């Protein structure tokens, strides 16, 4: 079922994107291959990180593509789900940590009312 908000990627759309800015598209593709190549971190770990980041950035294309790539590199369903939970905790943790800003403003407002 196609989602109107997120059209399916096709070869035609990829080709059009490349045609509109060929040098940049080629450079980005080379960069992407380098980033996800085996290195100090194994390719599977890099893909698991990408799955987690994709959930935080909420990119459906990245979620699908990096989940498939992680599976191709040997990631288990359990590893993928743990990566998603890490992303959820980091996102929630950011809200929790930044709550001190709201508390600070509450304290300022309460002090101003008392004065």
PDB file of C-alpha atoms in Angstrom:
ATOM      1  CA  UNK A   1       0.000   0.000   0.000  1.00  0.00           C
ATOM      2  CA  UNK A   2       1.551   3.283  -1.100  1.00  0.00           C
ATOM      3  CA  UNK A   3       1.569   6.163   1.325  1.00  0.00           C
ATOM      4  CA  UNK A   4       0.875   9.487  -0.386  1.00  0.00           C
ATOM      5  CA  UNK A   5       3.020  11.351   2.150  1.00  0.00           C
ATOM      6  CA  UNK A   6       6.000   9.064   1.526  1.00  0.00           C
ATOM      7  CA  UNK A   7       6.054   7.941  -2.102  1.00  0.00           C
ATOM      8  CA  UNK A   8       7.950   4.785  -2.919  1.00  0.00           C
ATOM      9  CA  UNK A   9      11.469   5.257  -4.127  1.00  0.00           C
ATOM     10  CA  UNK A  10      11.951   4.238  -7.722  1.00  0.00           C
ATOM     11  CA  UNK A  11      14.851   4.062 -10.145  1.00  0.00           C
ATOM     12  CA  UNK A  12      13.255   6.907 -12.074  1.00  0.00           C
ATOM     13  CA  UNK A  13      13.171   9.176  -9.012  1.00  0.00           C
ATOM     14  CA  UNK A  14      16.739   8.257  -8.087  1.00  0.00           C
ATOM     15  CA  UNK A  15      17.859   8.981 -11.645  1.00  0.00           C
ATOM     16  CA  UNK A  16      16.049  12.324 -11.648  1.00  0.00           C
ATOM     17  CA  UNK A  17      17.658  13.306  -8.353  1.00  0.00           C
ATOM     18  CA  UNK A  18      21.045  12.422  -9.871  1.00  0.00           C
ATOM     19  CA  UNK A  19      20.313  14.365 -13.071  1.00  0.00           C
ATOM     20  CA  UNK A  20      19.428  17.500 -11.112  1.00  0.00           C
ATOM     21  CA  UNK A  21      22.800  17.602  -9.301  1.00  0.00           C
ATOM     22  CA  UNK A  22      25.069  14.859 -10.678  1.00  0.00           C
ATOM     23  CA  UNK A  23      28.351  15.865  -9.034  1.00  0.00           C
ATOM     24  CA  UNK A  24      26.762  16.271  -5.619  1.00  0.00           C
ATOM     25  CA  UNK A  25      24.809  13.029  -5.956  1.00  0.00           C
ATOM     26  CA  UNK A  26      27.962  11.127  -6.904  1.00  0.00           C
ATOM     27  CA  UNK A  27      29.905  12.672  -4.016  1.00  0.00           C
ATOM     28  CA  UNK A  28      27.126  11.869  -1.549  1.00  0.00           C
ATOM     29  CA  UNK A  29      26.956   8.273  -2.777  1.00  0.00           C
ATOM     30  CA  UNK A  30      30.735   7.877  -2.377  1.00  0.00           C
ATOM     31  CA  UNK A  31      30.553   9.414   1.111  1.00  0.00           C
ATOM     32  CA  UNK A  32      27.742   7.050   2.090  1.00  0.00           C
ATOM     33  CA  UNK A  33      29.685   3.994   0.874  1.00  0.00           C
ATOM     34  CA  UNK A  34      32.749   5.116   2.851  1.00  0.00           C
ATOM     35  CA  UNK A  35      30.756   5.768   6.020  1.00  0.00           C
ATOM     36  CA  UNK A  36      29.096   2.345   6.007  1.00  0.00           C
ATOM     37  CA  UNK A  37      32.177   0.352   4.946  1.00  0.00           C
ATOM     38  CA  UNK A  38      33.932  -1.953   7.403  1.00  0.00           C
ATOM     39  CA  UNK A  39      36.271   0.034   9.618  1.00  0.00           C
ATOM     40  CA  UNK A  40      36.906   0.471  13.329  1.00  0.00           C
ATOM     41  CA  UNK A  41      33.205  -0.370  13.646  1.00  0.00           C
ATOM     42  CA  UNK A  42      31.857  -3.406  11.808  1.00  0.00           C
ATOM     43  CA  UNK A  43      29.329  -2.684   9.048  1.00  0.00           C
ATOM     44  CA  UNK A  44      26.572  -4.397  11.075  1.00  0.00           C
ATOM     45  CA  UNK A  45      27.156  -2.079  14.034  1.00  0.00           C
ATOM     46  CA  UNK A  46      27.114   0.951  11.726  1.00  0.00           C
ATOM     47  CA  UNK A  47      23.776  -0.172  10.311  1.00  0.00           C
ATOM     48  CA  UNK A  48      22.347  -0.702  13.802  1.00  0.00           C
ATOM     49  CA  UNK A  49      23.444   2.828  14.708  1.00  0.00           C
ATOM     50  CA  UNK A  50      21.775   4.059  11.518  1.00  0.00           C
ATOM     51  CA  UNK A  51      18.537   2.282  12.432  1.00  0.00           C
ATOM     52  CA  UNK A  52      18.542   3.970  15.837  1.00  0.00           C
ATOM     53  CA  UNK A  53      19.320   7.401  14.368  1.00  0.00           C
ATOM     54  CA  UNK A  54      16.668   6.927  11.681  1.00  0.00           C
ATOM     55  CA  UNK A  55      14.079   6.390  14.399  1.00  0.00           C
ATOM     56  CA  UNK A  56      15.170   9.560  16.199  1.00  0.00           C
ATOM     57  CA  UNK A  57      15.112  11.597  12.973  1.00  0.00           C
ATOM     58  CA  UNK A  58      11.897   9.780  12.018  1.00  0.00           C
ATOM     59  CA  UNK A  59      12.914   9.171   8.416  1.00  0.00           C
ATOM     60  CA  UNK A  60      10.779   6.321   7.050  1.00  0.00           C
ATOM     61  CA  UNK A  61      13.107   5.813   4.085  1.00  0.00           C
ATOM     62  CA  UNK A  62      16.133   5.496   6.378  1.00  0.00           C
ATOM     63  CA  UNK A  63      14.277   3.206   8.780  1.00  0.00           C
ATOM     64  CA  UNK A  64      13.377   0.823   5.965  1.00  0.00           C
ATOM     65  CA  UNK A  65      16.687   1.010   4.105  1.00  0.00           C
ATOM     66  CA  UNK A  66      18.977   0.677   7.112  1.00  0.00           C
ATOM     67  CA  UNK A  67      16.854  -2.065   8.683  1.00  0.00           C
ATOM     68  CA  UNK A  68      17.217  -4.080   5.457  1.00  0.00           C
ATOM     69  CA  UNK A  69      20.959  -3.305   5.330  1.00  0.00           C
ATOM     70  CA  UNK A  70      21.416  -4.315   8.979  1.00  0.00           C
ATOM     71  CA  UNK A  71      19.688  -7.633   8.276  1.00  0.00           C
ATOM     72  CA  UNK A  72      21.924  -8.162   5.240  1.00  0.00           C
ATOM     73  CA  UNK A  73      24.926  -7.610   7.520  1.00  0.00           C
ATOM     74  CA  UNK A  74      23.694 -10.232   9.986  1.00  0.00           C
ATOM     75  CA  UNK A  75      21.709  -8.211  12.528  1.00  0.00           C
ATOM     76  CA  UNK A  76      19.084 -10.190  14.384  1.00  0.00           C
ATOM     77  CA  UNK A  77      15.551  -9.024  15.041  1.00  0.00           C
ATOM     78  CA  UNK A  78      16.465  -8.701  18.711  1.00  0.00           C
ATOM     79  CA  UNK A  79      19.485  -6.483  17.922  1.00  0.00           C
ATOM     80  CA  UNK A  80      17.335  -4.290  15.705  1.00  0.00           C
ATOM     81  CA  UNK A  81      14.648  -3.915  18.359  1.00  0.00           C
ATOM     82  CA  UNK A  82      17.256  -3.061  21.001  1.00  0.00           C
ATOM     83  CA  UNK A  83      18.637  -0.375  18.669  1.00  0.00           C
ATOM     84  CA  UNK A  84      15.119   1.065  18.372  1.00  0.00           C
ATOM     85  CA  UNK A  85      14.770   1.016  22.174  1.00  0.00           C
ATOM     86  CA  UNK A  86      18.104   2.830  22.523  1.00  0.00           C
ATOM     87  CA  UNK A  87      16.752   5.493  20.161  1.00  0.00           C
ATOM     88  CA  UNK A  88      13.519   5.744  22.176  1.00  0.00           C
ATOM     89  CA  UNK A  89      15.441   6.143  25.433  1.00  0.00           C
ATOM     90  CA  UNK A  90      17.733   8.803  23.966  1.00  0.00           C
ATOM     91  CA  UNK A  91      14.767  10.742  22.615  1.00  0.00           C
ATOM     92  CA  UNK A  92      12.902  10.474  25.916  1.00  0.00           C
ATOM     93  CA  UNK A  93      16.094  11.186  27.827  1.00  0.00           C
ATOM     94  CA  UNK A  94      16.517  14.441  25.930  1.00  0.00           C
ATOM     95  CA  UNK A  95      13.056  15.566  26.978  1.00  0.00           C
ATOM     96  CA  UNK A  96      13.723  14.512  30.563  1.00  0.00           C
ATOM     97  CA  UNK A  97      17.118  16.251  30.713  1.00  0.00           C
ATOM     98  CA  UNK A  98      15.764  19.463  29.220  1.00  0.00           C
ATOM     99  CA  UNK A  99      12.925  19.549  31.744  1.00  0.00           C
ATOM    100  CA  UNK A 100      15.308  21.521  33.962  1.00  0.00           C
ATOM    101  CA  UNK A 101      14.783  24.452  31.580  1.00  0.00           C
ATOM    102  CA  UNK A 102      11.034  24.369  32.190  1.00  0.00           C
ATOM    103  CA  UNK A 103      11.556  23.981  35.949  1.00  0.00           C
ATOM    104  CA  UNK A 104      13.915  26.968  35.941  1.00  0.00           C
ATOM    105  CA  UNK A 105      11.295  29.092  34.165  1.00  0.00           C
ATOM    106  CA  UNK A 106       8.617  27.922  36.607  1.00  0.00           C
ATOM    107  CA  UNK A 107      10.815  28.966  39.511  1.00  0.00           C
ATOM    108  CA  UNK A 108      11.453  32.379  37.914  1.00  0.00           C
ATOM    109  CA  UNK A 109       7.734  32.897  37.321  1.00  0.00           C
ATOM    110  CA  UNK A 110       6.865  31.857  40.886  1.00  0.00           C
ATOM    111  CA  UNK A 111       9.544  34.202  42.262  1.00  0.00           C
ATOM    112  CA  UNK A 112       8.213  37.068  40.167  1.00  0.00           C
ATOM    113  CA  UNK A 113       4.669  36.428  41.508  1.00  0.00           C
ATOM    114  CA  UNK A 114       5.962  36.424  45.093  1.00  0.00           C
ATOM    115  CA  UNK A 115       7.767  39.752  44.661  1.00  0.00           C
TER     116      UNK A 115
END
